[in-house]
PDB file of C-alpha atoms in Angstrom:
ATOM      1  CA  SER A 476      -0.033   0.067  -0.075  1.00  0.00           C
ATOM      2  CA  GLN A 477       0.954   3.446  -0.507  1.00  0.00           C
ATOM      3  CA  GLN A 478       2.764   5.713   1.964  1.00  0.00           C
ATOM      4  CA  GLY A 479       1.690   8.719   1.073  1.00  0.00           C
ATOM      5  CA  GLU A 480      -2.126   9.500  -0.229  1.00  0.00           C
ATOM      6  CA  GLU A 481      -2.699  13.398  -1.947  1.00  0.00           C
ATOM      7  CA  ASP A 482      -5.471  15.353  -2.974  1.00  0.00           C
ATOM      8  CA  PRO A 483      -6.728  16.275  -4.737  1.00  0.00           C
ATOM      9  CA  GLN A 484      -6.266  13.677  -7.672  1.00  0.00           C
ATOM     10  CA  ALA A 485      -6.603  16.648 -10.391  1.00  0.00           C
ATOM     11  CA  LEU A 486      -6.529  20.037 -10.087  1.00  0.00           C
ATOM     12  CA  SER A 487      -7.039  22.333 -12.834  1.00  0.00           C
ATOM     13  CA  ILE A 488      -6.224  26.268 -13.200  1.00  0.00           C
ATOM     14  CA  GLN A 489      -6.045  29.280 -14.767  1.00  0.00           C
ATOM     15  CA  GLU A 490      -2.342  30.952 -14.978  1.00  0.00           C
ATOM     16  CA  GLY A 491      -1.443  33.240 -12.667  1.00  0.00           C
ATOM     17  CA  GLU A 492      -3.375  31.699  -9.632  1.00  0.00           C
ATOM     18  CA  ASN A 493      -1.920  29.431  -6.251  1.00  0.00           C
ATOM     19  CA  ALA A 494      -2.036  25.270  -7.009  1.00  0.00           C
ATOM     20  CA  THR A 495      -2.382  23.528  -3.409  1.00  0.00           C
ATOM     21  CA  MET A 496      -2.420  20.268  -2.758  1.00  0.00           C
ATOM     22  CA  ASN A 497      -1.776  17.892   0.042  1.00  0.00           C
ATOM     23  CA  CYS A 498       0.126  14.586   0.908  1.00  0.00           C
ATOM     24  CA  SER A 499      -1.054  12.188   4.103  1.00  0.00           C
ATOM     25  CA  TYR A 500       0.993   9.813   5.067  1.00  0.00           C
ATOM     26  CA  LYS A 501       1.079   7.050   7.792  1.00  0.00           C
ATOM     27  CA  THR A 502       3.943   6.062  10.130  1.00  0.00           C
ATOM     28  CA  SER A 503       6.861   8.021  11.464  1.00  0.00           C
ATOM     29  CA  ILE A 504       9.406   9.963   8.787  1.00  0.00           C
ATOM     30  CA  ASN A 505      12.678  11.626   8.441  1.00  0.00           C
ATOM     31  CA  ASN A 506      12.127  13.601   5.783  1.00  0.00           C
ATOM     32  CA  LEU A 507       9.269  14.240   3.552  1.00  0.00           C
ATOM     33  CA  GLN A 508      10.053  14.902  -0.717  1.00  0.00           C
ATOM     34  CA  TRP A 509       8.112  16.155  -2.984  1.00  0.00           C
ATOM     35  CA  TYR A 510       8.605  15.856  -7.234  1.00  0.00           C
ATOM     36  CA  ARG A 511       7.413  17.285 -10.538  1.00  0.00           C
ATOM     37  CA  GLN A 512       7.197  14.225 -13.377  1.00  0.00           C
ATOM     38  CA  ASN A 513       6.212  15.605 -16.539  1.00  0.00           C
ATOM     39  CA  SER A 514       4.445  13.417 -18.870  1.00  0.00           C
ATOM     40  CA  GLY A 515       5.850  10.362 -19.382  1.00  0.00           C
ATOM     41  CA  ARG A 516       9.311  11.120 -18.485  1.00  0.00           C
ATOM     42  CA  GLY A 517      11.193  10.727 -14.831  1.00  0.00           C
ATOM     43  CA  LEU A 518      10.168  13.022 -11.543  1.00  0.00           C
ATOM     44  CA  VAL A 519      12.420  15.512 -10.956  1.00  0.00           C
ATOM     45  CA  HIS A 520      13.281  16.330  -7.217  1.00  0.00           C
ATOM     46  CA  LEU A 521      12.264  19.980  -6.091  1.00  0.00           C
ATOM     47  CA  ILE A 522      11.758  19.957  -1.869  1.00  0.00           C
ATOM     48  CA  LEU A 523      12.979  18.083   0.689  1.00  0.00           C
ATOM     49  CA  ILE A 524      11.221  19.435   4.503  1.00  0.00           C
ATOM     50  CA  ARG A 525      12.259  17.486   7.529  1.00  0.00           C
ATOM     51  CA  SER A 526      10.158  16.015  10.091  1.00  0.00           C
ATOM     52  CA  ASN A 527      11.538  18.510  12.210  1.00  0.00           C
ATOM     53  CA  GLU A 528      10.516  21.558   9.940  1.00  0.00           C
ATOM     54  CA  ARG A 529       7.187  22.717   9.778  1.00  0.00           C
ATOM     55  CA  GLU A 530       7.772  25.008   6.916  1.00  0.00           C
ATOM     56  CA  LYS A 531      10.059  25.863   3.983  1.00  0.00           C
ATOM     57  CA  HIS A 532      10.542  27.845   0.890  1.00  0.00           C
ATOM     58  CA  SER A 533      11.756  27.491  -2.611  1.00  0.00           C
ATOM     59  CA  GLY A 534      11.531  30.124  -5.507  1.00  0.00           C
ATOM     60  CA  ARG A 535       7.071  29.938  -6.148  1.00  0.00           C
ATOM     61  CA  LEU A 536       7.051  26.945  -3.935  1.00  0.00           C
ATOM     62  CA  ARG A 537       5.861  26.518  -0.317  1.00  0.00           C
ATOM     63  CA  VAL A 538       6.033  23.028   1.531  1.00  0.00           C
ATOM     64  CA  THR A 539       4.381  22.896   4.857  1.00  0.00           C
ATOM     65  CA  LEU A 540       4.857  19.633   7.251  1.00  0.00           C
ATOM     66  CA  ASP A 541       2.838  18.894  10.207  1.00  0.00           C
ATOM     67  CA  THR A 542       3.832  15.313  11.847  1.00  0.00           C
ATOM     68  CA  SER A 543       1.041  15.441  14.388  1.00  0.00           C
ATOM     69  CA  LYS A 544      -1.326  15.606  11.462  1.00  0.00           C
ATOM     70  CA  LYS A 545       1.253  13.160   9.281  1.00  0.00           C
ATOM     71  CA  SER A 546       0.431  15.891   6.694  1.00  0.00           C
ATOM     72  CA  SER A 547       1.983  17.899   4.266  1.00  0.00           C
ATOM     73  CA  SER A 548       0.903  20.587   1.438  1.00  0.00           C
ATOM     74  CA  LEU A 549       2.709  21.591  -1.784  1.00  0.00           C
ATOM     75  CA  LEU A 550       1.558  25.769  -3.051  1.00  0.00           C
ATOM     76  CA  ILE A 551       2.709  26.375  -5.948  1.00  0.00           C
ATOM     77  CA  THR A 552       2.203  30.310  -6.914  1.00  0.00           C
ATOM     78  CA  ALA A 553       1.355  32.253  -9.576  1.00  0.00           C
ATOM     79  CA  SER A 554       1.853  29.670 -11.836  1.00  0.00           C
ATOM     80  CA  ARG A 555       2.409  29.100 -15.308  1.00  0.00           C
ATOM     81  CA  ALA A 556       1.898  26.840 -18.206  1.00  0.00           C
ATOM     82  CA  ALA A 557       5.278  25.476 -17.789  1.00  0.00           C
ATOM     83  CA  ASP A 558       3.601  24.120 -14.143  1.00  0.00           C
ATOM     84  CA  THR A 559       1.180  21.958 -16.059  1.00  0.00           C
ATOM     85  CA  ALA A 560       2.592  18.616 -14.832  1.00  0.00           C
ATOM     86  CA  SER A 561       1.927  15.752 -12.697  1.00  0.00           C
ATOM     87  CA  TYR A 562       3.556  16.170  -8.642  1.00  0.00           C
ATOM     88  CA  PHE A 563       4.380  13.272  -6.238  1.00  0.00           C
ATOM     89  CA  CYS A 564       4.804  13.162  -2.498  1.00  0.00           C
ATOM     90  CA  ALA A 565       7.864  11.067  -0.834  1.00  0.00           C
ATOM     91  CA  THR A 566       8.345   9.604   2.206  1.00  0.00           C
ATOM     92  CA  ASP A 567      11.327   8.876   3.757  1.00  0.00           C
ATOM     93  CA  GLU A 568      10.352   6.550   6.675  1.00  0.00           C
ATOM     94  CA  ALA A 569      12.184   6.316   9.710  1.00  0.00           C
ATOM     95  CA  ALA A 570      12.270   2.172   9.174  1.00  0.00           C
ATOM     96  CA  GLY A 571      13.741   1.605   5.624  1.00  0.00           C
ATOM     97  CA  ASN A 572      15.694   2.122   3.485  1.00  0.00           C
ATOM     98  CA  LYS A 573      13.355   3.748   0.953  1.00  0.00           C
ATOM     99  CA  LEU A 574      11.341   6.315  -0.263  1.00  0.00           C
ATOM    100  CA  THR A 575       7.352   5.398  -0.869  1.00  0.00           C
ATOM    101  CA  PHE A 576       5.614   7.523  -3.475  1.00  0.00           C
ATOM    102  CA  GLY A 577       2.123   8.773  -3.297  1.00  0.00           C
ATOM    103  CA  GLY A 578      -0.688   8.245  -6.465  1.00  0.00           C
ATOM    104  CA  GLY A 579       0.298  11.973  -7.192  1.00  0.00           C
ATOM    105  CA  THR A 580      -1.589  15.274  -8.269  1.00  0.00           C
ATOM    106  CA  ARG A 581      -2.064  15.807 -11.867  1.00  0.00           C
ATOM    107  CA  VAL A 582      -2.363  19.721 -12.263  1.00  0.00           C
ATOM    108  CA  LEU A 583      -3.606  21.170 -15.286  1.00  0.00           C
ATOM    109  CA  VAL A 584      -2.159  25.804 -15.852  1.00  0.00           C
ATOM    110  CA  LYS A 585      -4.083  26.711 -18.660  1.00  0.00           C
ATOM    111  CA  PRO A 586      -3.160  29.450 -19.926  1.00  0.00           C
TER     112      PRO A 586
ATOM    113  CA  LYS B 902      27.675  16.411 -13.879  1.00  0.00           C
ATOM    114  CA  ALA B 903      25.739  14.381 -16.568  1.00  0.00           C
ATOM    115  CA  GLY B 904      22.356  12.945 -14.999  1.00  0.00           C
ATOM    116  CA  VAL B 905      21.167   9.520 -14.410  1.00  0.00           C
ATOM    117  CA  THR B 906      20.800   8.130 -17.762  1.00  0.00           C
ATOM    118  CA  GLN B 907      18.377   4.606 -18.719  1.00  0.00           C
ATOM    119  CA  THR B 908      19.122   2.366 -21.308  1.00  0.00           C
ATOM    120  CA  PRO B 909      17.004   1.348 -23.524  1.00  0.00           C
ATOM    121  CA  ARG B 910      14.216   4.201 -23.737  1.00  0.00           C
ATOM    122  CA  TYR B 911      11.750   2.229 -25.626  1.00  0.00           C
ATOM    123  CA  LEU B 912      11.329  -1.897 -25.134  1.00  0.00           C
ATOM    124  CA  ILE B 913       9.291  -4.283 -26.810  1.00  0.00           C
ATOM    125  CA  LYS B 914       8.885  -7.512 -25.862  1.00  0.00           C
ATOM    126  CA  THR B 915       6.336 -11.204 -25.501  1.00  0.00           C
ATOM    127  CA  ARG B 916       5.328 -12.676 -22.784  1.00  0.00           C
ATOM    128  CA  GLY B 917       7.547 -15.151 -21.733  1.00  0.00           C
ATOM    129  CA  GLN B 918      10.827 -13.209 -23.107  1.00  0.00           C
ATOM    130  CA  GLN B 919      13.181 -11.663 -20.277  1.00  0.00           C
ATOM    131  CA  VAL B 920      14.654  -7.953 -20.794  1.00  0.00           C
ATOM    132  CA  THR B 921      17.243  -6.437 -18.670  1.00  0.00           C
ATOM    133  CA  LEU B 922      17.246  -2.824 -17.928  1.00  0.00           C
ATOM    134  CA  SER B 923      20.478  -0.780 -17.640  1.00  0.00           C
ATOM    135  CA  CYS B 924      20.987   2.792 -15.228  1.00  0.00           C
ATOM    136  CA  SER B 925      24.305   4.879 -14.670  1.00  0.00           C
ATOM    137  CA  PRO B 926      24.219   7.126 -11.396  1.00  0.00           C
ATOM    138  CA  ILE B 927      25.412  10.488 -11.396  1.00  0.00           C
ATOM    139  CA  SER B 928      29.131  10.327 -11.069  1.00  0.00           C
ATOM    140  CA  GLY B 929      29.828   9.592  -7.082  1.00  0.00           C
ATOM    141  CA  HIS B 930      26.149   8.537  -6.421  1.00  0.00           C
ATOM    142  CA  ARG B 931      26.356   4.976  -5.144  1.00  0.00           C
ATOM    143  CA  SER B 932      22.441   4.434  -4.523  1.00  0.00           C
ATOM    144  CA  VAL B 933      20.945   2.699  -6.881  1.00  0.00           C
ATOM    145  CA  SER B 934      16.958   2.342  -7.404  1.00  0.00           C
ATOM    146  CA  TRP B 935      14.258   1.441  -9.584  1.00  0.00           C
ATOM    147  CA  TYR B 936      10.534   2.012  -9.481  1.00  0.00           C
ATOM    148  CA  GLN B 937       7.764   0.783 -11.668  1.00  0.00           C
ATOM    149  CA  GLN B 938       5.165   2.962 -12.895  1.00  0.00           C
ATOM    150  CA  THR B 939       1.776   1.987 -14.013  1.00  0.00           C
ATOM    151  CA  PRO B 940      -1.639   3.979 -14.649  1.00  0.00           C
ATOM    152  CA  GLY B 941      -3.146   1.795 -12.171  1.00  0.00           C
ATOM    153  CA  GLN B 942      -1.039   1.325  -9.887  1.00  0.00           C
ATOM    154  CA  GLY B 943       1.315   4.507  -9.655  1.00  0.00           C
ATOM    155  CA  LEU B 944       4.878   4.695  -8.370  1.00  0.00           C
ATOM    156  CA  GLN B 945       6.275   1.439  -6.622  1.00  0.00           C
ATOM    157  CA  PHE B 946       9.487   0.393  -5.176  1.00  0.00           C
ATOM    158  CA  LEU B 947      11.667  -2.302  -6.919  1.00  0.00           C
ATOM    159  CA  PHE B 948      14.642  -2.578  -5.241  1.00  0.00           C
ATOM    160  CA  GLU B 949      17.613   0.187  -3.706  1.00  0.00           C
ATOM    161  CA  TYR B 950      21.049  -1.250  -4.356  1.00  0.00           C
ATOM    162  CA  PHE B 951      24.261   0.475  -2.515  1.00  0.00           C
ATOM    163  CA  SER B 952      27.456  -0.358  -2.923  1.00  0.00           C
ATOM    164  CA  GLU B 953      26.700  -3.503  -4.715  1.00  0.00           C
ATOM    165  CA  THR B 954      24.532  -4.540  -1.973  1.00  0.00           C
ATOM    166  CA  GLN B 955      20.932  -4.710  -2.222  1.00  0.00           C
ATOM    167  CA  ARG B 956      19.345  -2.667   0.729  1.00  0.00           C
ATOM    168  CA  ASN B 957      15.780  -2.750   0.670  1.00  0.00           C
ATOM    169  CA  LYS B 958      13.154  -4.779  -1.564  1.00  0.00           C
ATOM    170  CA  GLY B 959       9.170  -4.272  -2.645  1.00  0.00           C
ATOM    171  CA  ASN B 960       6.715  -6.157  -2.623  1.00  0.00           C
ATOM    172  CA  PHE B 961       6.948  -7.754  -6.396  1.00  0.00           C
ATOM    173  CA  PRO B 962       7.882 -11.040  -7.396  1.00  0.00           C
ATOM    174  CA  GLY B 963      10.914 -13.313  -7.526  1.00  0.00           C
ATOM    175  CA  ARG B 964      10.839 -12.768 -11.454  1.00  0.00           C
ATOM    176  CA  PHE B 965      12.156  -8.961 -10.811  1.00  0.00           C
ATOM    177  CA  SER B 966      16.059  -9.135  -9.885  1.00  0.00           C
ATOM    178  CA  GLY B 967      18.709  -6.606 -10.200  1.00  0.00           C
ATOM    179  CA  ARG B 968      22.199  -6.098  -9.698  1.00  0.00           C
ATOM    180  CA  GLN B 969      24.884  -3.160  -8.957  1.00  0.00           C
ATOM    181  CA  PHE B 970      28.179  -3.314 -10.176  1.00  0.00           C
ATOM    182  CA  SER B 971      31.982  -1.732  -9.132  1.00  0.00           C
ATOM    183  CA  ASN B 972      31.000   1.243 -10.510  1.00  0.00           C
ATOM    184  CA  SER B 973      27.607   2.083  -8.701  1.00  0.00           C
ATOM    185  CA  ARG B 974      25.734   1.020 -12.756  1.00  0.00           C
ATOM    186  CA  SER B 975      22.704  -1.000 -11.812  1.00  0.00           C
ATOM    187  CA  GLU B 976      20.742  -3.695 -14.295  1.00  0.00           C
ATOM    188  CA  MET B 977      17.537  -4.982 -13.278  1.00  0.00           C
ATOM    189  CA  ASN B 978      16.348  -8.285 -15.003  1.00  0.00           C
ATOM    190  CA  VAL B 979      12.298  -9.555 -15.744  1.00  0.00           C
ATOM    191  CA  SER B 980      11.995 -13.213 -16.275  1.00  0.00           C
ATOM    192  CA  THR B 981       9.037 -14.712 -17.695  1.00  0.00           C
ATOM    193  CA  LEU B 982       7.462 -11.037 -19.141  1.00  0.00           C
ATOM    194  CA  GLU B 983       4.027 -10.974 -18.258  1.00  0.00           C
ATOM    195  CA  LEU B 984       0.754  -8.126 -20.229  1.00  0.00           C
ATOM    196  CA  GLY B 985       1.222  -6.746 -16.441  1.00  0.00           C
ATOM    197  CA  ASP B 986       4.901  -5.753 -16.691  1.00  0.00           C
ATOM    198  CA  SER B 987       4.214  -3.279 -19.418  1.00  0.00           C
ATOM    199  CA  ALA B 988       5.013   0.084 -17.390  1.00  0.00           C
ATOM    200  CA  LEU B 989       7.733   2.554 -16.986  1.00  0.00           C
ATOM    201  CA  TYR B 990      10.408   1.931 -15.164  1.00  0.00           C
ATOM    202  CA  LEU B 991      12.370   4.241 -13.847  1.00  0.00           C
ATOM    203  CA  CYS B 992      16.333   4.710 -12.129  1.00  0.00           C
ATOM    204  CA  ALA B 993      17.046   6.937  -9.715  1.00  0.00           C
ATOM    205  CA  SER B 994      20.217   7.368  -8.205  1.00  0.00           C
ATOM    206  CA  SER B 995      21.536   9.426  -4.627  1.00  0.00           C
ATOM    207  CA  LEU B 996      24.165  10.067  -2.803  1.00  0.00           C
ATOM    208  CA  TYR B 997      24.104   9.281   0.524  1.00  0.00           C
ATOM    209  CA  GLY B 998      22.094   5.553   1.188  1.00  0.00           C
ATOM    210  CA  THR B 999      21.237   6.269   4.318  1.00  0.00           C
ATOM    211  CA  SER B1000      17.963   7.276   5.433  1.00  0.00           C
ATOM    212  CA  GLY B1001      17.730   9.979   7.387  1.00  0.00           C
ATOM    213  CA  ARG B1002      20.744  11.748   5.676  1.00  0.00           C
ATOM    214  CA  GLY B1003      17.913  13.451   2.963  1.00  0.00           C
ATOM    215  CA  ARG B1004      17.757  11.131   0.464  1.00  0.00           C
ATOM    216  CA  GLU B1005      17.027  13.186  -2.489  1.00  0.00           C
ATOM    217  CA  GLN B1006      16.717  11.197  -5.525  1.00  0.00           C
ATOM    218  CA  PHE B1007      17.892  12.337  -8.928  1.00  0.00           C
ATOM    219  CA  PHE B1008      15.891   9.998 -11.524  1.00  0.00           C
ATOM    220  CA  GLY B1009      16.747   8.936 -14.958  1.00  0.00           C
ATOM    221  CA  PRO B1010      14.030   9.677 -18.021  1.00  0.00           C
ATOM    222  CA  GLY B1011      12.909   5.201 -17.260  1.00  0.00           C
ATOM    223  CA  THR B1012      12.794   2.661 -19.638  1.00  0.00           C
ATOM    224  CA  ARG B1013       8.975   2.072 -21.312  1.00  0.00           C
ATOM    225  CA  LEU B1014       8.601  -1.214 -21.381  1.00  0.00           C
ATOM    226  CA  THR B1015       5.701  -2.712 -23.667  1.00  0.00           C
ATOM    227  CA  VAL B1016       5.376  -6.783 -23.483  1.00  0.00           C
ATOM    228  CA  LEU B1017       2.962  -8.137 -26.464  1.00  0.00           C
TER     229      LEU B1017
END
């Protein structure tokens, strides 16, 4: 079963709007990461947030982590057509040497 | 630095055949992980190798195997192919193989395997 479950599964917005997606997980983690995947290609690492961090920024990306609720959110501000992609959260579990990916959120940014 | 490379990029096989996929990690990276991505199951972890040792294995049948060479290049093999093995196979490398130090993974473009 997947550790991370993402919500929503799909999101359609206009260019310039913000996009927010959420990720929930089940077990204790060392860190949580967000990746982007353009259609049928490899994943690109966006940002990593450690379990002792609550918020992190990188350019137009803002990630929050609430370990008490076992959830994270990714906010993309001022979206662009080039942000159209699938976004995945991945948890680096405290027990185990692997990343576990969620089902992803498909984001469509309309020009 | 060159990124993660995977060969071949596309592959068509028939049921019952076997296939070997190759992955060259970023120079200096010692950890290589493999994932299978399908529309129905999403991204599923296959296995990870670190310094030629398999450190972790996902929930896949024994038909799926892998290995890592001393130069960190990795191969995965799927024997007796089934239709359900059609997928995008992604390889990722990372600098650290130890959980907790930040396991940012760098992905290759993937190998698209079609089983007919």
